[in-house]
PDB file of C-alpha atoms and ligand atoms in Angstrom:
ATOM      1  CA  UNK A   1      -1.632  -6.033  49.050  1.00 45.00           C
ATOM      2  CA  UNK A   2      -1.272  -7.960  45.869  1.00 46.00           C
ATOM      3  CA  UNK A   3       0.531 -11.157  45.991  1.00 49.00           C
ATOM      4  CA  UNK A   4       3.246 -11.497  43.523  1.00 51.00           C
ATOM      5  CA  UNK A   5       3.088 -14.577  41.266  1.00 52.00           C
ATOM      6  CA  UNK A   6       6.235 -16.572  41.388  1.00 51.00           C
ATOM      7  CA  UNK A   7       8.622 -15.581  38.497  1.00 52.00           C
ATOM      8  CA  UNK A   8       8.655 -18.316  35.806  1.00 55.00           C
ATOM      9  CA  UNK A   9      11.789 -20.223  35.964  1.00 56.00           C
ATOM     10  CA  UNK A  10      13.877 -19.916  32.740  1.00 56.00           C
ATOM     11  CA  UNK A  11      13.177 -22.746  30.430  1.00 61.00           C
ATOM     12  CA  UNK A  12      15.745 -25.521  30.645  1.00 68.00           C
ATOM     13  CA  UNK A  13      16.909 -25.229  27.062  1.00 77.00           C
ATOM     14  CA  UNK A  14      20.094 -26.745  25.876  1.00 87.00           C
ATOM     15  CA  UNK A  15      21.756 -25.826  22.626  1.00 89.00           C
ATOM     16  CA  UNK A  16      23.628 -28.393  20.655  1.00 91.00           C
ATOM     17  CA  UNK A  17      27.358 -28.116  21.094  1.00 94.00           C
ATOM     18  CA  UNK A  18      30.372 -29.625  19.368  1.00 96.00           C
ATOM     19  CA  UNK A  19      31.257 -31.448  22.621  1.00 96.00           C
ATOM     20  CA  UNK A  20      28.233 -33.669  22.017  1.00 97.00           C
ATOM     21  CA  UNK A  21      29.830 -35.181  18.923  1.00 98.00           C
ATOM     22  CA  UNK A  22      30.538 -38.832  19.041  1.00 98.00           C
ATOM     23  CA  UNK A  23      32.465 -38.850  15.799  1.00 97.00           C
ATOM     24  CA  UNK A  24      29.904 -40.642  13.660  1.00 97.00           C
ATOM     25  CA  UNK A  25      28.497 -38.190  11.167  1.00 97.00           C
ATOM     26  CA  UNK A  26      25.039 -39.505  10.707  1.00 98.00           C
ATOM     27  CA  UNK A  27      24.348 -40.182  14.396  1.00 98.00           C
ATOM     28  CA  UNK A  28      25.768 -36.678  15.286  1.00 98.00           C
ATOM     29  CA  UNK A  29      23.354 -35.052  12.733  1.00 98.00           C
ATOM     30  CA  UNK A  30      20.513 -37.096  14.286  1.00 98.00           C
ATOM     31  CA  UNK A  31      21.419 -36.197  17.829  1.00 98.00           C
ATOM     32  CA  UNK A  32      21.594 -32.453  16.779  1.00 97.00           C
ATOM     33  CA  UNK A  33      18.123 -32.687  15.214  1.00 97.00           C
ATOM     34  CA  UNK A  34      16.821 -34.251  18.462  1.00 97.00           C
ATOM     35  CA  UNK A  35      18.122 -31.297  20.386  1.00 96.00           C
ATOM     36  CA  UNK A  36      16.453 -28.890  18.029  1.00 96.00           C
ATOM     37  CA  UNK A  37      13.136 -30.759  18.408  1.00 97.00           C
ATOM     38  CA  UNK A  38      13.405 -30.485  22.150  1.00 96.00           C
ATOM     39  CA  UNK A  39      14.136 -26.831  21.832  1.00 95.00           C
ATOM     40  CA  UNK A  40      10.909 -26.409  19.821  1.00 95.00           C
ATOM     41  CA  UNK A  41       8.669 -27.689  22.652  1.00 95.00           C
ATOM     42  CA  UNK A  42       6.215 -25.116  23.760  1.00 93.00           C
ATOM     43  CA  UNK A  43       2.692 -25.127  25.116  1.00 96.00           C
ATOM     44  CA  UNK A  44       1.041 -24.036  21.908  1.00 95.00           C
ATOM     45  CA  UNK A  45       2.347 -26.881  19.801  1.00 96.00           C
ATOM     46  CA  UNK A  46       3.347 -29.473  22.238  1.00 96.00           C
ATOM     47  CA  UNK A  47       1.347 -32.237  20.899  1.00 95.00           C
ATOM     48  CA  UNK A  48       2.717 -32.104  17.359  1.00 97.00           C
ATOM     49  CA  UNK A  49       6.250 -31.643  18.529  1.00 97.00           C
ATOM     50  CA  UNK A  50       5.879 -34.660  20.933  1.00 97.00           C
ATOM     51  CA  UNK A  51       4.618 -36.539  17.942  1.00 97.00           C
ATOM     52  CA  UNK A  52       7.497 -35.626  15.742  1.00 98.00           C
ATOM     53  CA  UNK A  53      10.002 -36.262  18.508  1.00 97.00           C
ATOM     54  CA  UNK A  54       8.655 -39.731  19.185  1.00 97.00           C
ATOM     55  CA  UNK A  55       8.799 -40.593  15.474  1.00 97.00           C
ATOM     56  CA  UNK A  56      12.326 -39.297  15.231  1.00 98.00           C
ATOM     57  CA  UNK A  57      13.548 -40.964  18.314  1.00 98.00           C
ATOM     58  CA  UNK A  58      12.384 -44.318  16.869  1.00 97.00           C
ATOM     59  CA  UNK A  59      14.172 -43.564  13.608  1.00 98.00           C
ATOM     60  CA  UNK A  60      17.306 -42.495  15.297  1.00 98.00           C
ATOM     61  CA  UNK A  61      17.389 -45.408  17.749  1.00 98.00           C
ATOM     62  CA  UNK A  62      17.007 -47.906  14.956  1.00 98.00           C
ATOM     63  CA  UNK A  63      19.747 -46.252  12.916  1.00 98.00           C
ATOM     64  CA  UNK A  64      21.965 -46.219  15.866  1.00 98.00           C
ATOM     65  CA  UNK A  65      21.272 -49.794  16.789  1.00 98.00           C
ATOM     66  CA  UNK A  66      21.745 -50.836  13.204  1.00 98.00           C
ATOM     67  CA  UNK A  67      25.235 -49.310  13.205  1.00 97.00           C
ATOM     68  CA  UNK A  68      26.138 -51.036  16.499  1.00 98.00           C
ATOM     69  CA  UNK A  69      24.885 -54.449  15.273  1.00 97.00           C
ATOM     70  CA  UNK A  70      26.579 -54.193  11.967  1.00 97.00           C
ATOM     71  CA  UNK A  71      29.981 -53.260  13.475  1.00 97.00           C
ATOM     72  CA  UNK A  72      29.672 -56.041  16.046  1.00 97.00           C
ATOM     73  CA  UNK A  73      29.722 -53.655  19.006  1.00 98.00           C
ATOM     74  CA  UNK A  74      30.109 -55.839  22.158  1.00 97.00           C
ATOM     75  CA  UNK A  75      27.932 -53.521  24.371  1.00 97.00           C
ATOM     76  CA  UNK A  76      25.081 -53.612  21.847  1.00 97.00           C
ATOM     77  CA  UNK A  77      22.615 -55.510  24.197  1.00 97.00           C
ATOM     78  CA  UNK A  78      23.303 -53.236  27.115  1.00 97.00           C
ATOM     79  CA  UNK A  79      22.799 -50.186  24.872  1.00 98.00           C
ATOM     80  CA  UNK A  80      19.567 -51.457  23.533  1.00 97.00           C
ATOM     81  CA  UNK A  81      18.271 -51.828  27.204  1.00 97.00           C
ATOM     82  CA  UNK A  82      19.164 -48.036  27.590  1.00 97.00           C
ATOM     83  CA  UNK A  83      16.913 -47.241  24.642  1.00 97.00           C
ATOM     84  CA  UNK A  84      14.148 -49.433  25.990  1.00 97.00           C
ATOM     85  CA  UNK A  85      14.374 -47.890  29.330  1.00 97.00           C
ATOM     86  CA  UNK A  86      14.077 -44.408  27.765  1.00 98.00           C
ATOM     87  CA  UNK A  87      11.031 -45.524  25.794  1.00 96.00           C
ATOM     88  CA  UNK A  88       9.276 -46.800  28.955  1.00 96.00           C
ATOM     89  CA  UNK A  89      10.168 -43.638  30.896  1.00 96.00           C
ATOM     90  CA  UNK A  90       8.843 -41.360  28.166  1.00 96.00           C
ATOM     91  CA  UNK A  91       5.615 -43.555  27.972  1.00 95.00           C
ATOM     92  CA  UNK A  92       5.124 -43.230  31.643  1.00 95.00           C
ATOM     93  CA  UNK A  93       5.659 -39.450  31.482  1.00 95.00           C
ATOM     94  CA  UNK A  94       3.020 -39.042  28.683  1.00 93.00           C
ATOM     95  CA  UNK A  95       0.560 -41.269  30.287  1.00 92.00           C
ATOM     96  CA  UNK A  96       0.899 -39.529  33.700  1.00 87.00           C
ATOM     97  CA  UNK A  97      -1.474 -36.788  32.909  1.00 81.00           C
ATOM     98  CA  UNK A  98      -3.799 -35.895  30.038  1.00 77.00           C
ATOM     99  CA  UNK A  99      -3.355 -32.079  30.130  1.00 91.00           C
ATOM    100  CA  UNK A 100      -0.415 -29.942  29.140  1.00 96.00           C
ATOM    101  CA  UNK A 101       0.610 -26.931  31.214  1.00 96.00           C
ATOM    102  CA  UNK A 102       3.705 -24.763  30.845  1.00 95.00           C
ATOM    103  CA  UNK A 103       5.246 -26.576  33.725  1.00 94.00           C
ATOM    104  CA  UNK A 104       4.737 -29.977  32.332  1.00 95.00           C
ATOM    105  CA  UNK A 105       6.280 -28.928  28.948  1.00 95.00           C
ATOM    106  CA  UNK A 106       9.278 -27.617  30.957  1.00 94.00           C
ATOM    107  CA  UNK A 107       9.452 -30.858  32.853  1.00 94.00           C
ATOM    108  CA  UNK A 108       9.480 -32.823  29.558  1.00 95.00           C
ATOM    109  CA  UNK A 109      12.139 -30.625  28.016  1.00 95.00           C
ATOM    110  CA  UNK A 110      14.226 -30.938  31.225  1.00 94.00           C
ATOM    111  CA  UNK A 111      13.872 -34.670  31.221  1.00 95.00           C
ATOM    112  CA  UNK A 112      14.732 -35.008  27.453  1.00 96.00           C
ATOM    113  CA  UNK A 113      17.629 -32.799  27.599  1.00 95.00           C
ATOM    114  CA  UNK A 114      19.165 -34.425  30.679  1.00 95.00           C
ATOM    115  CA  UNK A 115      18.545 -37.951  29.327  1.00 97.00           C
ATOM    116  CA  UNK A 116      19.965 -37.069  25.862  1.00 97.00           C
ATOM    117  CA  UNK A 117      23.089 -35.426  27.332  1.00 96.00           C
ATOM    118  CA  UNK A 118      23.719 -38.219  29.835  1.00 97.00           C
ATOM    119  CA  UNK A 119      23.145 -40.936  27.233  1.00 98.00           C
ATOM    120  CA  UNK A 120      25.167 -39.309  24.449  1.00 98.00           C
ATOM    121  CA  UNK A 121      28.126 -38.255  26.555  1.00 97.00           C
ATOM    122  CA  UNK A 122      28.430 -41.760  28.226  1.00 97.00           C
ATOM    123  CA  UNK A 123      26.914 -44.605  26.139  1.00 98.00           C
ATOM    124  CA  UNK A 124      26.929 -43.223  22.496  1.00 98.00           C
ATOM    125  CA  UNK A 125      30.427 -41.700  23.081  1.00 98.00           C
ATOM    126  CA  UNK A 126      31.671 -45.097  24.197  1.00 98.00           C
ATOM    127  CA  UNK A 127      30.381 -46.517  20.920  1.00 98.00           C
ATOM    128  CA  UNK A 128      31.999 -43.685  18.896  1.00 98.00           C
ATOM    129  CA  UNK A 129      35.292 -44.279  20.503  1.00 97.00           C
ATOM    130  CA  UNK A 130      35.071 -47.991  20.162  1.00 97.00           C
ATOM    131  CA  UNK A 131      34.205 -47.694  16.424  1.00 97.00           C
ATOM    132  CA  UNK A 132      37.020 -45.193  15.802  1.00 96.00           C
ATOM    133  CA  UNK A 133      39.558 -47.636  17.427  1.00 95.00           C
ATOM    134  CA  UNK A 134      38.198 -50.562  15.441  1.00 91.00           C
ATOM    135  CA  UNK A 135      38.468 -48.690  12.164  1.00 88.00           C
ATOM    136  CA  UNK A 136      41.921 -47.475  12.704  1.00 86.00           C
ATOM    137  CA  UNK A 137      44.387 -49.542  10.805  1.00 79.00           C
ATOM    138  CA  UNK A 138      46.719 -51.627  12.972  1.00 73.00           C
ATOM    139  CA  UNK A 139      50.115 -49.908  13.344  1.00 70.00           C
ATOM    140  CA  UNK A 140      51.692 -53.100  11.849  1.00 63.00           C
ATOM    141  CA  UNK A 141      49.895 -52.775   8.533  1.00 55.00           C
ATOM    142  CA  UNK A 142      50.996 -49.201   8.062  1.00 52.00           C
ATOM    143  CA  UNK A 143      54.557 -49.736   9.198  1.00 52.00           C
ATOM    144  CA  UNK A 144      55.169 -52.689   6.914  1.00 50.00           C
ATOM    145  CA  UNK A 145      57.640 -55.356   8.085  1.00 47.00           C
ATOM    146  CA  UNK A 146      59.648 -53.646  10.738  1.00 50.00           C
ATOM    147  CA  UNK A 147      60.719 -55.149  14.002  1.00 52.00           C
ATOM    148  CA  UNK A 148      57.072 -56.006  14.961  1.00 56.00           C
ATOM    149  CA  UNK A 149      56.735 -57.766  11.639  1.00 56.00           C
ATOM    150  CA  UNK A 150      59.769 -59.814  12.362  1.00 50.00           C
ATOM    151  CA  UNK A 151      58.653 -60.626  15.900  1.00 51.00           C
ATOM    152  CA  UNK A 152      55.318 -61.458  14.448  1.00 54.00           C
ATOM    153  CA  UNK A 153      56.901 -63.849  11.891  1.00 54.00           C
ATOM    154  CA  UNK A 154      59.007 -65.448  14.693  1.00 54.00           C
ATOM    155  CA  UNK A 155      56.366 -65.735  17.322  1.00 55.00           C
ATOM    156  CA  UNK A 156      53.113 -65.246  15.699  1.00 52.00           C
TER     157      UNK A 156
HETATM  158 FE1  FE2 B 201      22.030 -44.404  22.086  1.00 54.64          FE
END
Protein backbone atom coordinates (compact mmCIF):
# COMPACT_ATOMS: atom_id res chain seq x y z
CA UNK A 1 0.00 0.00 0.00
CA UNK A 2 1.37 3.38 -0.93
CA UNK A 3 1.52 5.93 1.77
CA UNK A 4 -0.08 9.20 0.90
CA UNK A 5 2.04 12.28 1.32
CA UNK A 6 0.41 14.81 3.55
CA UNK A 7 -1.44 17.40 1.51
CA UNK A 8 0.43 20.68 1.46
CA UNK A 9 -1.23 23.22 3.62
CA UNK A 10 -2.57 26.18 1.68
CA UNK A 11 -0.07 29.01 1.74
CA UNK A 12 -0.72 31.62 4.37
CA UNK A 13 -1.26 34.48 1.95
CA UNK A 14 -2.85 37.68 3.04
CA UNK A 15 -4.08 40.25 0.56
CA UNK A 16 -3.92 43.90 1.40
CA UNK A 17 -7.26 45.29 2.52
CA UNK A 18 -8.63 48.76 3.09
CA UNK A 19 -8.98 47.95 6.77
CA UNK A 20 -5.18 48.08 7.07
CA UNK A 21 -5.15 51.78 6.18
CA UNK A 22 -3.83 54.02 8.93
CA UNK A 23 -4.82 57.22 7.11
CA UNK A 24 -1.35 58.39 6.09
CA UNK A 25 -1.12 57.99 2.32
CA UNK A 26 2.59 57.41 1.91
CA UNK A 27 2.79 54.90 4.75
CA UNK A 28 -0.33 53.10 3.54
CA UNK A 29 1.21 52.78 0.08
CA UNK A 30 4.39 51.40 1.59
CA UNK A 31 2.51 48.91 3.76
CA UNK A 32 0.62 47.78 0.70
CA UNK A 33 3.85 47.24 -1.19
CA UNK A 34 5.22 45.20 1.71
CA UNK A 35 2.21 42.90 1.50
CA UNK A 36 2.76 42.44 -2.22
CA UNK A 37 6.40 41.53 -1.64
CA UNK A 38 5.39 39.00 1.01
CA UNK A 39 2.87 37.60 -1.44
CA UNK A 40 5.64 37.14 -4.02
CA UNK A 41 7.67 34.85 -1.77
CA UNK A 42 8.11 31.46 -3.36
CA UNK A 43 10.79 28.82 -3.32
CA UNK A 44 12.15 29.57 -6.80
CA UNK A 45 12.99 33.22 -6.17
CA UNK A 46 13.02 33.42 -2.40
CA UNK A 47 16.52 34.87 -2.10
CA UNK A 48 15.89 37.81 -4.43
CA UNK A 49 12.52 38.54 -2.84
CA UNK A 50 13.97 38.40 0.68
CA UNK A 51 16.66 40.83 -0.46
CA UNK A 52 14.04 43.20 -1.88
CA UNK A 53 11.90 42.85 1.21
CA UNK A 54 14.73 43.69 3.57
CA UNK A 55 15.69 46.75 1.52
CA UNK A 56 12.12 47.93 1.43
CA UNK A 57 11.57 47.33 5.13
CA UNK A 58 14.59 49.53 5.88
CA UNK A 59 13.24 52.29 3.61
CA UNK A 60 9.76 52.03 5.04
CA UNK A 61 10.83 51.97 8.68
CA UNK A 62 13.00 55.02 8.19
CA UNK A 63 10.19 56.91 6.42
CA UNK A 64 7.74 55.99 9.14
CA UNK A 65 10.17 56.89 11.90
CA UNK A 66 10.89 60.22 10.25
CA UNK A 67 7.18 61.00 10.09
CA UNK A 68 6.89 60.16 13.79
CA UNK A 69 9.90 62.15 14.83
CA UNK A 70 8.95 65.22 12.80
CA UNK A 71 5.45 65.30 14.21
CA UNK A 72 6.65 64.89 17.79
CA UNK A 73 4.85 61.58 18.27
CA UNK A 74 5.09 60.80 22.01
CA UNK A 75 5.32 57.01 21.51
CA UNK A 76 8.16 57.30 19.00
CA UNK A 77 10.79 55.58 21.16
CA UNK A 78 8.52 52.64 21.93
CA UNK A 79 7.70 52.33 18.26
CA UNK A 80 11.35 52.38 17.32
CA UNK A 81 11.86 49.43 19.68
CA UNK A 82 9.13 47.49 17.85
CA UNK A 83 10.97 48.01 14.58
CA UNK A 84 14.27 46.96 16.15
CA UNK A 85 12.69 43.88 17.61
CA UNK A 86 11.35 42.95 14.19
CA UNK A 87 14.80 43.38 12.67
CA UNK A 88 16.33 41.05 15.22
CA UNK A 89 13.55 38.45 14.82
CA UNK A 90 13.97 38.40 11.06
CA UNK A 91 17.75 38.21 11.39
CA UNK A 92 17.35 35.22 13.73
CA UNK A 93 15.04 33.55 11.26
CA UNK A 94 17.36 34.08 8.31
CA UNK A 95 20.40 32.87 10.21
CA UNK A 96 18.52 29.88 11.60
CA UNK A 97 19.21 27.70 8.57
CA UNK A 98 21.09 27.99 5.30
CA UNK A 99 18.74 26.15 3.00
CA UNK A 100 15.30 27.09 1.73
CA UNK A 101 12.45 24.63 1.60
CA UNK A 102 8.81 25.10 0.71
CA UNK A 103 7.98 24.88 4.39
CA UNK A 104 10.53 27.46 5.42
CA UNK A 105 9.26 29.90 2.79
CA UNK A 106 5.75 29.40 4.17
CA UNK A 107 7.02 29.94 7.70
CA UNK A 108 8.63 33.19 6.65
CA UNK A 109 5.51 34.37 4.88
CA UNK A 110 3.35 33.45 7.86
CA UNK A 111 5.67 35.27 10.24
CA UNK A 112 5.80 38.40 8.04
CA UNK A 113 2.07 38.56 7.47
CA UNK A 114 1.30 38.07 11.13
CA UNK A 115 3.85 40.60 12.25
CA UNK A 116 2.77 43.18 9.69
CA UNK A 117 -0.92 42.86 10.49
CA UNK A 118 -0.36 42.94 14.24
CA UNK A 119 2.02 45.87 14.01
CA UNK A 120 0.01 47.95 11.54
CA UNK A 121 -3.35 47.39 13.20
CA UNK A 122 -2.05 48.24 16.66
CA UNK A 123 1.00 50.45 16.59
CA UNK A 124 0.93 52.15 13.20
CA UNK A 125 -2.82 52.69 13.54
CA UNK A 126 -2.24 54.40 16.89
CA UNK A 127 0.15 56.80 15.17
CA UNK A 128 -2.32 57.42 12.32
CA UNK A 129 -5.07 58.28 14.79
CA UNK A 130 -2.81 60.44 16.90
CA UNK A 131 -1.64 62.37 13.83
CA UNK A 132 -5.20 62.87 12.57
CA UNK A 133 -6.23 64.30 15.94
CA UNK A 134 -3.17 66.49 16.08
CA UNK A 135 -3.80 67.90 12.61
CA UNK A 136 -7.48 68.54 13.19
CA UNK A 137 -8.09 72.24 13.78
CA UNK A 138 -9.23 73.01 17.31
CA UNK A 139 -13.02 73.52 17.41
CA UNK A 140 -12.45 77.01 18.83
CA UNK A 141 -10.50 78.21 15.85
CA UNK A 142 -13.25 77.18 13.46
CA UNK A 143 -16.15 78.42 15.59
CA UNK A 144 -14.69 81.88 16.09
CA UNK A 145 -15.37 83.75 19.28
CA UNK A 146 -18.42 81.98 20.61
CA UNK A 147 -19.10 81.08 24.18
CA UNK A 148 -15.86 79.10 24.40
CA UNK A 149 -14.01 82.15 23.17
CA UNK A 150 -15.56 84.27 25.87
CA UNK A 151 -14.81 81.70 28.56
CA UNK A 152 -11.32 81.53 27.18
CA UNK A 153 -10.87 85.29 27.39
CA UNK A 154 -12.26 85.40 30.92
CA UNK A 155 -10.44 82.44 32.33
CA UNK A 156 -7.71 81.62 29.86
FE1 LIG B 1 5.71 50.78 12.31
